[in-house]
Amino acid sequence: MDILNALVAILNYVVVPATAYGAQLALGALGVTLIYGILRFSNFAHGDTMAFGTAITILITWALQSAGIGFGPLPTALIALPFGIAATALLVLGTDKIVYSYYRKVRAAPVVLTMVSVGVMFLMNGLTRLLIGVDEIKFADGARFLISAQEFKKATGLAEPLAIRSTQAITVITAAIVVAALFWFLAKTRTGKSMRAFSDNEDLALLSGINPSRVVAMTWIIAAALATIAGTLYGLDKSFKAFNYFQLLLPVFAAAIVGGLGNPLGAIAGGFIIAYSEVAVTYAWKKVAMYLIPGFQPDSLLQLLSTEYKFAVSFTILIIVLLFKPTGLFKGKSV
Amino acid sequence: MSFLDASSMTGGYGAADILHDCTLKVEKGQIAVIVGPNGAGKSTAMKAVFGMLRLRAGKVTLDGDDITALSPQERVRKGMGFVPQVNNVFPTMSVEENLEMGAFIRTDDFRDTMEQVYDLFPILREKRFQNAGELSGGQRQQVAVGRALMTKPKLLMLDEPTAGVSPIVMDELFDRIIEVARTGISILMVEQNARQALEIADMGYVLVQGANRYTDTGAALMADPEVRRTFLGG
Ligand SMILES: Nc1ncnc2c1ncn2[C@@H]1O[C@H](COP(=O)(O)OP(=O)(O)OP(=O)(O)O)[C@@H](O)[C@H]1O
Ligand SMILES: [Mg+2]
């Protein structure tokens, strides 16, 4: 019984939240890694692209709600999502035309483009705050739980509860569908293959008649979609606050780099590695330890780091990986 | 007029010219070989013919059409195929995907052409689902040549196709190249293995410091004691 209780506690406080968070990070890291692989720079504005996309999605969610349109047990934000994606795609395509295209034309070094993206980041940051403000916003509606703690305890008779919020389930399912669609697109379609070819060997892609402006535009559109979906899922699961999205940049980049920049499979693995480490390191293991070791009464919470330090986890993993495997765990491009 | 006629090409990457009044011609279905010391400008001349270099003077015609002002992509559409000296495959894509990318500009069904490439290089059929970056040097060169053949070019340009492969594989590749020429495709090729290359060449060009030093049939160059002594090692 105690072992079961320990398992349920781990599931409830580590596995379920880390899986949802990992899926959100993976989607964010996929966007970063695609831009790195194809446009060849680290896009620091990606966190704020996520924030902008989510903000638009929230505004449209509110409009839908006030018009009395809902999505049954599912959050209304899912209906608003395509509009958020479209608006974000327009924003990044506009940014590319006004800002990045110039630096591509003069063949600027990647680090220059990265610095430019920092400027874009501040602009997007301001834009999002103007649009929706700086406060914390909760916009999840529909059913709250897939499995509630009460039901679970009643059904199993265990002391430990297990709750799965519907936003967590939606996050994982949506992420799985998006990732499958993205991999199918990259592996099977002509456009997807041309994007990989461009990422592999730009000069040869040009010689083969692949149109670079089309590849660039497709990359931005996909990155915008990934960013908006990742941001909206994160916001549904937790809450929306512009500043938090700026902070998300660190774990998202850590995930992309740990997995191997430019490698989509690596971005997904990296997202889960970062999420699981962050949650596991900041979780208080006291209860689990007490279940597993009878008679054990620790004085501390058995928590390695308090949650305020969770970003230190991304940093530490990042540094370890960069020291021992600079191209990431999966084969990526060296940073 | 020759099928490819690149006359009096002069130009370079920056202010200084690399090519000086360089002329290269290839007849229909024939093999022309460019040899010369390292840094002579052989690759530069290939790039110039393919439109990757801005020429200050000179003219390039293909099958009678002036293509001097065309971009490399437009030249591919006109019937030119180019295999660069380095980075000539998509390493993380499969052999088959490499060939597909070669056919990117084609809107018709290219499965026939792919079969022909597989017939020409049977090893590629075997390795079709393997990433090009994981193949041996010789196999990678076959992928590179196959990729360029996918547009059904009328002129195939190869920059050191046998670089870094063993003598046996080199003979193999030369045999394949002769086979390609027999189908009516003209070939312009740079080669480090000057002797073997001139043996299969209809025309040979010896470039030195961006200029034509000797131009003659492959056999004549092989027989020229001066050429033998300075460029073929006796
Ligand atoms: N991209 C470039 N930018 C500037 N200069 C270049 C460039 N590529 C080649 N050069 C210069 O042009 C000259 C000719 O180089 P090229 O590569 O054409 O020689 P090559 O005959 O092909 O030599 P190799 O046998 O080594 O391939 C060299 O002096 C080289 O340094
Ligand atoms: Mg060369």
PDB file of C-alpha atoms and ligand atoms in Angstrom, chain B residues 13 18 36-45 47 85 159-160 192, ligand 1:
ATOM      1  CA  TYR B  13      35.702  37.122 -56.111  1.00  0.00           C
ATOM      2  CA  ILE B  18      41.369  35.168 -60.665  1.00  0.00           C
ATOM      3  CA  GLY B  36      46.180  22.347 -63.460  1.00  0.00           C
ATOM      4  CA  PRO B  37      48.011  22.954 -60.199  1.00  0.00           C
ATOM      5  CA  ASN B  38      46.214  23.714 -56.920  1.00  0.00           C
ATOM      6  CA  GLY B  39      44.875  27.250 -56.836  1.00  0.00           C
ATOM      7  CA  ALA B  40      45.055  27.591 -60.618  1.00  0.00           C
ATOM      8  CA  GLY B  41      41.438  28.722 -60.692  1.00  0.00           C
ATOM      9  CA  LYS B  42      39.853  25.486 -61.928  1.00  0.00           C
ATOM     10  CA  SER B  43      36.963  25.640 -59.466  1.00  0.00           C
ATOM     11  CA  THR B  44      36.654  29.346 -60.093  1.00  0.00           C
ATOM     12  CA  ALA B  45      36.337  28.701 -63.830  1.00  0.00           C
ATOM     13  CA  LYS B  47      31.740  28.629 -60.985  1.00  0.00           C
ATOM     14  CA  GLN B  85      33.961  20.165 -55.319  1.00  0.00           C
ATOM     15  CA  ASP B 159      34.464  19.530 -59.935  1.00  0.00           C
ATOM     16  CA  GLU B 160      36.911  16.799 -58.874  1.00  0.00           C
ATOM     17  CA  GLN B 192      43.273  16.187 -59.915  1.00  0.00           C
TER      18      GLN B 192
HETATM   19  N1  LIG C   1      35.300  32.156 -52.312  1.00  0.00           N
HETATM   20  C1  LIG C   1      36.508  32.699 -52.587  1.00  0.00           C
HETATM   21  N2  LIG C   1      36.763  33.987 -52.244  1.00  0.00           N
HETATM   22  C2  LIG C   1      37.952  34.554 -52.519  1.00  0.00           C
HETATM   23  N3  LIG C   1      38.958  33.916 -53.129  1.00  0.00           N
HETATM   24  C3  LIG C   1      38.769  32.632 -53.485  1.00  0.00           C
HETATM   25  C4  LIG C   1      37.531  31.967 -53.232  1.00  0.00           C
HETATM   26  N4  LIG C   1      37.624  30.697 -53.697  1.00  0.00           N
HETATM   27  C5  LIG C   1      38.846  30.597 -54.223  1.00  0.00           C
HETATM   28  N5  LIG C   1      39.553  31.750 -54.119  1.00  0.00           N
HETATM   29  C6  LIG C   1      40.905  32.006 -54.604  1.00  0.00           C
HETATM   30  O1  LIG C   1      40.927  31.839 -56.004  1.00  0.00           O
HETATM   31  C7  LIG C   1      42.096  31.171 -56.437  1.00  0.00           C
HETATM   32  C8  LIG C   1      41.726  29.974 -57.279  1.00  0.00           C
HETATM   33  O2  LIG C   1      41.029  29.027 -56.439  1.00  0.00           O
HETATM   34  P1  LIG C   1      40.277  27.776 -57.024  1.00  0.00           P
HETATM   35  O3  LIG C   1      39.518  27.174 -55.911  1.00  0.00           O
HETATM   36  O4  LIG C   1      39.542  28.170 -58.236  1.00  0.00           O
HETATM   37  O5  LIG C   1      41.495  26.846 -57.414  1.00  0.00           O
HETATM   38  P2  LIG C   1      41.487  25.334 -57.924  1.00  0.00           P
HETATM   39  O6  LIG C   1      42.270  25.323 -59.178  1.00  0.00           O
HETATM   40  O7  LIG C   1      40.125  24.808 -57.957  1.00  0.00           O
HETATM   41  O8  LIG C   1      42.316  24.647 -56.770  1.00  0.00           O
HETATM   42  P3  LIG C   1      42.179  23.154 -56.170  1.00  0.00           P
HETATM   43  O9  LIG C   1      42.920  22.244 -57.100  1.00  0.00           O
HETATM   44  O10 LIG C   1      42.863  23.260 -54.860  1.00  0.00           O
HETATM   45  O11 LIG C   1      40.740  22.839 -56.066  1.00  0.00           O
HETATM   46  C9  LIG C   1      42.881  30.844 -55.194  1.00  0.00           C
HETATM   47  O12 LIG C   1      43.904  31.798 -55.054  1.00  0.00           O
HETATM   48  C10 LIG C   1      41.903  30.988 -54.081  1.00  0.00           C
HETATM   49  O13 LIG C   1      42.523  31.430 -52.913  1.00  0.00           O
END
